C-alpha positions as MATLAB code, in Angstrom:
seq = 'XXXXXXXXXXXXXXXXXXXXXXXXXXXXXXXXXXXXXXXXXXXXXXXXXXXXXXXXXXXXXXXXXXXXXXXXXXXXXXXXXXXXXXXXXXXXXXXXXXXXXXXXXXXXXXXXXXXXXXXXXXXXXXXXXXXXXXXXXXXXXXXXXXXXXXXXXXXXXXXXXXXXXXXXXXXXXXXXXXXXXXXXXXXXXXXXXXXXXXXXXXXXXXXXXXXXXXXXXXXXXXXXXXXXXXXXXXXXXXX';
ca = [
     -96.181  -44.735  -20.539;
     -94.655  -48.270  -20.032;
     -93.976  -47.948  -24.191;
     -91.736  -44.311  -23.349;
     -90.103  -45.889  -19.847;
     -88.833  -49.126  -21.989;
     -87.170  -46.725  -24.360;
     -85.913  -44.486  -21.924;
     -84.384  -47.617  -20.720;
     -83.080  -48.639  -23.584;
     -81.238  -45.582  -24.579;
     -79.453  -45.868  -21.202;
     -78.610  -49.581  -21.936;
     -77.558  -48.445  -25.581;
     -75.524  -45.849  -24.133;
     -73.945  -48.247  -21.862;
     -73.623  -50.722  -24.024;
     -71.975  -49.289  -26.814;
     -69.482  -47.416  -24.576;
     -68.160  -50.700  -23.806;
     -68.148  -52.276  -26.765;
     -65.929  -48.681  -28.513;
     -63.767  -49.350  -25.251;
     -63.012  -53.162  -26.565;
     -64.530  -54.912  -23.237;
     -67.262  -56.562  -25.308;
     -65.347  -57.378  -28.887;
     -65.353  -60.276  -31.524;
     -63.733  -62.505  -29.198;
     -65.591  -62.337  -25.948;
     -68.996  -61.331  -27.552;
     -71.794  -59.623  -25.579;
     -73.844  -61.544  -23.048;
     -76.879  -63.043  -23.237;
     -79.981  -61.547  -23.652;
     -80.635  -63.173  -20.141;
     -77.716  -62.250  -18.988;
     -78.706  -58.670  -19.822;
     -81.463  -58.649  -18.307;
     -79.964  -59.661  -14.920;
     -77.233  -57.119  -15.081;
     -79.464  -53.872  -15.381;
     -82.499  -55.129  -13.595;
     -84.925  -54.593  -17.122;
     -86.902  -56.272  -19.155;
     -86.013  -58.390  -22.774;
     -88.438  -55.560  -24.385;
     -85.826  -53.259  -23.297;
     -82.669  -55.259  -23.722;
     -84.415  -55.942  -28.048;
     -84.605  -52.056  -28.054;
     -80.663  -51.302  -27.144;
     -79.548  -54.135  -29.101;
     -82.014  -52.690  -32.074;
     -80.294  -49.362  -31.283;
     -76.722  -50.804  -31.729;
     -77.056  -52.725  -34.530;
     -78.560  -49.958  -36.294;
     -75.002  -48.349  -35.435;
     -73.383  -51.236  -36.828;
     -71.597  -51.957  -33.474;
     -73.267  -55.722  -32.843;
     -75.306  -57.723  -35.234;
     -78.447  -59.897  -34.090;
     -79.782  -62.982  -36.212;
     -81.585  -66.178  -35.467;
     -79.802  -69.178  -33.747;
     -76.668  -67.078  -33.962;
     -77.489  -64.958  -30.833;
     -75.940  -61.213  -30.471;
     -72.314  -61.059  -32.413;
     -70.011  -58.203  -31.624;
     -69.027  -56.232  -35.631;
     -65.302  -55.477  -35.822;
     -64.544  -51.697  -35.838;
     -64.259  -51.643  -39.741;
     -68.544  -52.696  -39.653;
     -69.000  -49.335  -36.973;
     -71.025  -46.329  -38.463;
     -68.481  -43.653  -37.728;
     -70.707  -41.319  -39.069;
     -72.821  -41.989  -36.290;
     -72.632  -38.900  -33.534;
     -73.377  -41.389  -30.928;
     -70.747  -43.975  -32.216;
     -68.407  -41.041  -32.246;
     -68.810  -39.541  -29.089;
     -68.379  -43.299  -27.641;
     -64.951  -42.980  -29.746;
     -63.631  -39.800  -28.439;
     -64.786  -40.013  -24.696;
     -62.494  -43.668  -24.180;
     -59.706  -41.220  -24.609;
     -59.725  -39.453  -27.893;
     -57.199  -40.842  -30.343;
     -54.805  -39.002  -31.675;
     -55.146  -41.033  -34.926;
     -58.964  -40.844  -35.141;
     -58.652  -37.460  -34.855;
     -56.449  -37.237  -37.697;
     -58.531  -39.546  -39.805;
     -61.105  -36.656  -39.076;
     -58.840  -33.482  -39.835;
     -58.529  -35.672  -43.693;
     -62.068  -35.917  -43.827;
     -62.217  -32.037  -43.163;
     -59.570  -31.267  -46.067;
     -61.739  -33.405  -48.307;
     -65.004  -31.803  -47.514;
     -64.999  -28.027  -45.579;
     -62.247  -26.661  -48.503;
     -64.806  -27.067  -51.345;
     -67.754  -26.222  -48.884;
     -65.859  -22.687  -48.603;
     -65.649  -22.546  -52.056;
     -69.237  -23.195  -52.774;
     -70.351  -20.885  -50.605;
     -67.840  -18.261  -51.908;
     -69.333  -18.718  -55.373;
     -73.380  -19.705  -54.340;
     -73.671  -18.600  -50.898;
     -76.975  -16.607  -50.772;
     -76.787  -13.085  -48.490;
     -78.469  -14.600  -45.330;
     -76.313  -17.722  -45.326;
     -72.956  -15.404  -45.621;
     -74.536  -12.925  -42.784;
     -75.041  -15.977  -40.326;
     -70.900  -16.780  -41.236;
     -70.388  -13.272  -40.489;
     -72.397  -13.488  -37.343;
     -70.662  -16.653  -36.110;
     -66.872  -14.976  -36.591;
     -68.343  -11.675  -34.683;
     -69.190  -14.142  -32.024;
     -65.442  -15.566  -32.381;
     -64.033  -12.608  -31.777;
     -66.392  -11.213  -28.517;
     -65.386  -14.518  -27.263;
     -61.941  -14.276  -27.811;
     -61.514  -11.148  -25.988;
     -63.723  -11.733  -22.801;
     -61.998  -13.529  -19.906;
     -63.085  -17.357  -18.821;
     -65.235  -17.687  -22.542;
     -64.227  -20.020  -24.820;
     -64.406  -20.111  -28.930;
     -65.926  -23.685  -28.836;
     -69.352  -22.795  -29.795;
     -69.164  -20.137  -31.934;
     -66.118  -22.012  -33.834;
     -68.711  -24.884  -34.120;
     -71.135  -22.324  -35.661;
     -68.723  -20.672  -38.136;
     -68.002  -24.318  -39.473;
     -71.555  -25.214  -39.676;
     -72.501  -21.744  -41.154;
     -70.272  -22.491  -44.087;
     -71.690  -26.094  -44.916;
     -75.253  -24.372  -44.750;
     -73.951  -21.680  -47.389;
     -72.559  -24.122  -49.596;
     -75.477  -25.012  -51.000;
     -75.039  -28.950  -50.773;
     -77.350  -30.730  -48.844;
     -74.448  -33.934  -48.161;
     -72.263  -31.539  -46.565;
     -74.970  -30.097  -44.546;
     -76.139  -33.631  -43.506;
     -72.529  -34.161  -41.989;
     -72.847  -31.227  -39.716;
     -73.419  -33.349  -36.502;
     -70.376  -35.097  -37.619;
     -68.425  -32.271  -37.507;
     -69.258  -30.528  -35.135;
     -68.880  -33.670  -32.659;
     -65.766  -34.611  -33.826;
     -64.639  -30.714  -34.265;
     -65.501  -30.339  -30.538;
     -62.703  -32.441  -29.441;
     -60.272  -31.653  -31.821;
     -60.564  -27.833  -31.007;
     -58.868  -28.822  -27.514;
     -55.944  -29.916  -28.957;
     -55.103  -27.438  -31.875;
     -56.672  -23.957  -29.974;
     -53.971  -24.300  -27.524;
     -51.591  -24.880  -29.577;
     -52.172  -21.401  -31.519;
     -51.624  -19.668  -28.424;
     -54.281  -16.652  -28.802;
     -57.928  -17.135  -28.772;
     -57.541  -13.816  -31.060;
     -55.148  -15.355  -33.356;
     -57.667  -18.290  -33.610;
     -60.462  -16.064  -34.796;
     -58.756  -13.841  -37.217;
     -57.591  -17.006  -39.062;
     -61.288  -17.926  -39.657;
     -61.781  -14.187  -40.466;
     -59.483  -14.418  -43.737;
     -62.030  -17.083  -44.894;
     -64.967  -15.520  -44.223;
     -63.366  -12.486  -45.595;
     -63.019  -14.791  -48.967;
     -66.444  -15.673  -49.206;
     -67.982  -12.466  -48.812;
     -65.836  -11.231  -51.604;
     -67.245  -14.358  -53.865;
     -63.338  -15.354  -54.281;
     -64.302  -19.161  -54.095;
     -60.499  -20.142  -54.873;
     -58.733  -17.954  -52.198;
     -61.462  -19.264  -49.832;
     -60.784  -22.795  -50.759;
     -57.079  -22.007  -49.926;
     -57.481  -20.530  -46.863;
     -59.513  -23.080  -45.448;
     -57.550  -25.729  -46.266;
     -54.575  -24.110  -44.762;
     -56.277  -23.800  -41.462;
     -57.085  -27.165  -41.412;
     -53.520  -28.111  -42.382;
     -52.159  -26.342  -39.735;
     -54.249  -28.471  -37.260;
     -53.254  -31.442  -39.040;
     -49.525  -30.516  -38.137;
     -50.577  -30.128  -34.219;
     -52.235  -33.656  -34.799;
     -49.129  -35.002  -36.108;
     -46.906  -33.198  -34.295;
     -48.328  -34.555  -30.787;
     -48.691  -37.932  -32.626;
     -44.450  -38.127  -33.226;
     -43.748  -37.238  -29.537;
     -46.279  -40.348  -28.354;
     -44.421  -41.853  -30.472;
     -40.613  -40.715  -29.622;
     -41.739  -41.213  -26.338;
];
């Protein structure tokens, strides 16, 4: 029991912890503070305080060797890939650029997933796309529901049918980053409706096994949210 409390502890120093640190009030400079220090400030034991700094260094957000104390990486050292180290990135006010750093990683990746699954998607995997877009468009004509979790599932559907187990390993990155970015470029479409039938025309691609028009028309959709992206980028920028 006291094993489970100090790592329920832990996580909520973690949390806290690397939520600063994203935010730039710990950094290279200024460092964290001592493990005594630590202690003092949320009222728990050094077992507890060697867990969240475990937990953080694991995330490549501090570093922890003998005689050197606790160092603070520089952003470059973070494991972006990291859902936690993400969220931490997106909820001290989502960047425009990160998310646009994310929409490239999406035009390298969810293109050629579409594709895959076009050409290799078994029957199951395609009805579970098809299930997600029916989903899409329920939600896009019932009042007060939103797209966001079906969306998340059509995306996630296709890295499943692909066939590749590294695209299906980034689904939590995806979806966590796809989350935020769905605020910004939704909106922009103006119709929930719109938004859906523009993931229909890929799914539509896949289940006809036409891996190259699928590839196409996903990487239009995600250009067209990279346009948002930039657009809303130039006006901070005009500004």
């Amino acid at each position: 029991m006291a094993r489970l409390e100090n790592l329920n502890l832990s996580q909520r120093v973690t949390n806290e912890l690397g939520k600063a640190i994203v935010a730039g009030k710990y950094n290279i400079n200024t460092g964290l503070p001592t493990e005594a220090q630590l202690c003092d400030m949320y009222g728990i034991s050094r077992t507890a305080i060697r867990e969240a700094v475990k937990m953080l260094a694991a995330k490549g957000l501090i570093s922890s060797r003998p005689r050197q104390g606790i160092r603070v990486e520089s952003p470059s050292n973070w494991n972006l890939y990291d859902t936690s180290v993400l969220n931490w990135m997106l909820e001290s006010g989502p960047s425009l650029q990160v998310l646009k750093e994310f929409l490239q990683v999406r035009l390298a990746i969810e293109p050629q997933a579409a594709a895959l699954a076009a050409q290799y998607g078994k029957d199951e995997d395609i009805a579970n796309i098809a299930a997600a877009l029916e989903d899409m468009r329920k939600a896009a004509k019932t009042p007060n529901q939103t797209l966001h979790e079906s969306d998340l599932a059509f995306h996630t559907s296709i890295l499943q049918a692909s066939g590749n187990r590294f695209f299906f390993h980034l689904r939590d990155f995806i979806n966590t980053a796809l989350g935020v970015s769905i605020q910004h470029t939704t909106p922009a479409k103006g119709s929930d409706v719109s938004v859906a039938e523009d993931h229909a025309v890929i799914y539509d691609a896949i289940a006809a096994r036409q891996p190259e028009v699928a590839r196409k028309q996903m990487n239009a959709l995600i250009e067209e949210a990279m346009a948002v992206i930039e657009n809303e980028l130039n006006s901070k920028l005009e500004a």
